[in-house]
Every structure is written in C-alpha cells, then in structure tokens.
Amino acid sequence: MELEKIRKLVSLSKFDICHEKCAFDPFKLIYVSKAGSKKVNLFKTLITSSCSFDCRYCGNAWNKGVKASPQEIYKAFKFLKEKGFVSGAFISNAISDPEKSMEEILEAGEMIRKENPSYLHLKIVPGASRDQVKRAAEIANRISVNVETPSKSIFNEICSVKTKEDVLRRLRWGLKEAKKRGRSFSTQMIVGIGESDEQILKVAEKLYRVGVKRVYYSGFTPVKGTPMENLKAEEKRRVVNLYRADALLRLYGYSFKELKETFTNGFLPKEDPKLVLALKKKELKAIEIPGVGKKIAKLLESGYTLAEIKRMGYSVKRISAFVNQRRLHEFSTE
Ligand code: SF4
C-alpha cells in the first residue's frame, strides 16, 4: 500500500462533507464525523482523483490524478481499523467512466462491509446504473447524491457533462432504495456560487419532505487551476446561518414559509434566524426559544425552572440572554 497515494486521495475527498463539524486529521488519515448522535472516526477517501467530467469548481476536473484500486482502499481501511484509528468509511470516486467508477465504489464497499464497519457511506456518482444504486443501498448505512446547487441555470454553468436531470434521477432512485432498506440518504449543496439562501432553503425543505435525512452545505472554496479560482471563498458566517436555518426546518418543525419572514432580498439575517423569529412572535412555544433544544424544551414543558435546568448541567446562557428581553413566564409552552 502506497501511503502517500492514499494520503493524497483522502485529502482530495475533503470537499464532500460527512458532518457539518467533521474534522480532518491528516496524520492519521481520519475524519471525525457523526453518525446519528455518535462520533465516528471515518476513513474517508476517493478511489481515484482522475476525472473526465468538467465541474468548473473542482480540482479533479479533466485531471489525470492519483489512482488506487478498490483493493488498495480496502487494505488501507483494514489497516487503519486494526490500528484502532477508524471504525467506519466514506467512499467516493472521481469519474472516468460513470458505471466503472461506481463499480469501484461498490467493490471497495463490499470488501469493507465484510470487516463489520460501524458505519459505511457510499457515494452514488452521476451516471450510475439503477442496479448499482440498489447495490449501494444494500451494502451501506448511508448513500448520498450531491445536488450541488438549487439552481438549474447555475448547475448548467458549472458543469456541462453531468446534468441536473441525471443527478435528480439518481437522487430519486437512491431515496427509494434507501427507504426500502431503512438506510439514510444525504446530499450536499455548494454555497456561494451565485444562489440565494432562499433558493437553498426552499430546495432543502423539499428534500426533507421526500425523506432526505441530511442536507449539507459546503462553503465555496476557490481551487487553484480551476476556471473558478478567482471567485471569493464563501463566508463561514453564511454557512453557519444556513445550518441554523436548516435545523429549524429539520428538527424544530418550522416551514420554509416561516423562515422566509426573516429574509432580506432572498438572504437570511446576519443573526441567528431562530432569534429573529422569536423576537417577532408574541407567544412562543418552549422549543421556539433561542438556545432551547428538544431536551430543554421537554424540561420547560414539565415545569422545571431555568435555574433547575442549569443545575442539571445544561447551558442556559443563550436562553437567559433572550429572557432578559422577554420574560419566560410570558411564553406559552403548549
Ligand atoms: S464529477 Fe465533477 S465534482 Fe466530481 S470529481 Fe469529477 S469534476 Fe470533480
């Protein structure tokens, strides 16, 4: 196993997000990610970085890059697992020929599955066949298809080989196969290539409605040597706020229509959208209070005071700051 080659492929896989807070340790070749509420150390890699597609933001486009075989990827996973560095894997691939590239992901995935990984995520590449999507859902805990952007016109500007229709078809297949087998399904959008927050969150809401488990937001980072190298990197603040708005859609039952009340010219406010929404409302449910997650909401609804909740070890700093503006007993907890 050529460690340098694997290290390069692992590092080139960084543009695919496994969790919004996933951290990469290049020395151990691992990503620390989350599967549900559990932390998982992942071996996250491409099999090859040679791509015949032309996505304008990607350093692998038209590139004769580094190549490994599915066996080499499997051996690297086995080695890292035996050393105790990783327990799961996330396998993706650049595209030489779509079906061949997907086949390599499946081959590596099938070998890794035999090692009982705690988590296995397989990427569905554009152009994968229906049968390959089905096999991926049989092997993996999670499969994913990257939507890339909510806008069809932006999609056509940034990629000419892969098409939005192609991606959406795999997304529909993937979702269907994942649901049948109780697997989870995720996707990713690039943030900062001309789309608005409104476009992103409108699509995110639709995706959650049809059963997508997670939508990840990847702030655009210009890559040297690509046609988009001179574009500005997206601000972290925007990505953080999109994740906050996403949590409101996904976890707190807000609708896109409600979020839209906070937009200015199609963009979220600079502040936490939950705070902006809470300040607009006369009556708030516990879950709608900034700083209140599901657990604290339950405690508030059961009659515990903030002081008691704090004594239980929860941070109530954000809640207290908000309560300074509006007294808690004014809020309905129904
Ligand atoms: S398909 Fe596009 S994004 Fe994926 S590796 Fe190839 S050029 Fe990059």
Short mmCIF file of N, CA, C and O and ligand atoms in Angstrom, two decimals, residues 46 48-62 92-95 125-126 148 158-159 162, ligand 1:
data_model
loop_
_atom_site.label_atom_id
_atom_site.label_comp_id
_atom_site.label_asym_id
_atom_site.label_seq_id
_atom_site.Cartn_x
_atom_site.Cartn_y
_atom_site.Cartn_z
N LEU A 46 -11.36 9.21 -1.76
CA LEU A 46 -11.69 8.91 -3.16
C LEU A 46 -10.92 7.66 -3.53
O LEU A 46 -9.88 7.36 -2.92
N THR A 48 -10.09 7.25 -6.91
CA THR A 48 -9.19 7.91 -7.85
C THR A 48 -9.57 9.38 -7.94
O THR A 48 -10.73 9.74 -7.73
N SER A 49 -8.60 10.21 -8.25
CA SER A 49 -8.92 11.64 -8.43
C SER A 49 -8.85 12.02 -9.91
O SER A 49 -8.84 13.19 -10.25
N SER A 50 -8.75 11.01 -10.80
CA SER A 50 -8.74 11.30 -12.25
C SER A 50 -10.17 11.42 -12.73
O SER A 50 -10.93 10.45 -12.67
N CYS A 51 -10.54 12.59 -13.20
CA CYS A 51 -11.94 12.77 -13.60
C CYS A 51 -12.05 13.27 -15.03
O CYS A 51 -11.30 14.14 -15.46
N SER A 52 -13.00 12.70 -15.76
CA SER A 52 -13.20 13.15 -17.13
C SER A 52 -14.38 14.10 -17.21
O SER A 52 -14.78 14.51 -18.28
N PHE A 53 -14.96 14.45 -16.05
CA PHE A 53 -16.03 15.44 -16.03
C PHE A 53 -15.41 16.84 -15.91
O PHE A 53 -14.21 16.96 -15.64
N ASP A 54 -16.25 17.87 -16.04
CA ASP A 54 -15.67 19.21 -16.16
C ASP A 54 -16.24 20.21 -15.16
O ASP A 54 -16.40 21.38 -15.49
N CYS A 55 -16.58 19.79 -13.95
CA CYS A 55 -17.17 20.71 -12.98
C CYS A 55 -16.16 21.84 -12.72
O CYS A 55 -15.02 21.58 -12.32
N ARG A 56 -16.60 23.07 -12.95
CA ARG A 56 -15.67 24.20 -13.01
C ARG A 56 -15.05 24.56 -11.66
O ARG A 56 -14.07 25.28 -11.59
N TYR A 57 -15.65 24.09 -10.56
CA TYR A 57 -15.15 24.42 -9.23
C TYR A 57 -14.16 23.36 -8.71
O TYR A 57 -13.54 23.54 -7.68
N CYS A 58 -14.05 22.24 -9.43
CA CYS A 58 -13.38 21.07 -8.85
C CYS A 58 -11.96 20.88 -9.40
O CYS A 58 -11.74 20.92 -10.61
N GLY A 59 -11.04 20.65 -8.48
CA GLY A 59 -9.64 20.45 -8.85
C GLY A 59 -9.39 19.13 -9.57
O GLY A 59 -8.32 18.94 -10.17
N ASN A 60 -10.34 18.23 -9.51
CA ASN A 60 -10.15 16.93 -10.18
C ASN A 60 -10.60 16.95 -11.63
O ASN A 60 -10.33 16.00 -12.38
N ALA A 61 -11.31 18.02 -12.06
CA ALA A 61 -11.88 18.05 -13.41
C ALA A 61 -10.78 17.94 -14.47
O ALA A 61 -9.74 18.59 -14.37
N TRP A 62 -11.03 17.16 -15.47
CA TRP A 62 -10.09 16.93 -16.58
C TRP A 62 -8.70 16.55 -16.10
O TRP A 62 -7.72 16.84 -16.76
N SER A 92 -15.85 7.53 -1.96
CA SER A 92 -16.34 8.27 -3.12
C SER A 92 -15.34 8.08 -4.27
O SER A 92 -14.31 7.42 -4.10
N ASN A 93 -15.63 8.68 -5.40
CA ASN A 93 -14.74 8.47 -6.54
C ASN A 93 -14.90 9.62 -7.52
O ASN A 93 -16.00 10.16 -7.67
N ALA A 94 -13.82 9.97 -8.19
CA ALA A 94 -13.96 10.85 -9.35
C ALA A 94 -14.44 9.95 -10.50
O ALA A 94 -14.54 8.73 -10.33
N ILE A 95 -14.72 10.54 -11.66
CA ILE A 95 -15.40 9.74 -12.68
C ILE A 95 -14.58 9.63 -13.97
O ILE A 95 -14.31 10.64 -14.63
N VAL A 125 -22.42 8.08 -7.86
CA VAL A 125 -21.90 9.07 -8.82
C VAL A 125 -22.93 9.29 -9.94
O VAL A 125 -23.72 8.39 -10.26
N PRO A 126 -22.92 10.48 -10.54
CA PRO A 126 -23.83 10.72 -11.67
C PRO A 126 -23.53 9.72 -12.78
O PRO A 126 -22.36 9.47 -13.09
N GLU A 148 -25.54 19.65 -5.55
CA GLU A 148 -24.57 20.72 -5.89
C GLU A 148 -25.14 22.13 -5.77
O GLU A 148 -24.53 22.98 -5.13
N ILE A 158 -21.90 25.55 -14.20
CA ILE A 158 -20.71 24.96 -13.56
C ILE A 158 -20.36 23.56 -14.04
O ILE A 158 -19.25 23.11 -13.83
N CYS A 159 -21.31 22.87 -14.66
CA CYS A 159 -21.00 21.52 -15.15
C CYS A 159 -21.63 21.37 -16.53
O CYS A 159 -22.80 21.71 -16.70
N LYS A 162 -22.08 16.49 -16.41
CA LYS A 162 -23.19 15.97 -15.61
C LYS A 162 -24.34 16.97 -15.67
O LYS A 162 -24.13 18.18 -15.74
S1 SF4 B 1 -17.61 14.75 -11.22
FE1 SF4 B 1 -17.17 16.93 -11.06
S2 SF4 B 1 -17.07 17.28 -8.83
FE2 SF4 B 1 -16.88 15.06 -9.14
S3 SF4 B 1 -14.67 14.71 -9.22
FE3 SF4 B 1 -15.38 14.97 -11.34
S4 SF4 B 1 -15.07 17.12 -11.81
FE4 SF4 B 1 -14.98 16.88 -9.58
#
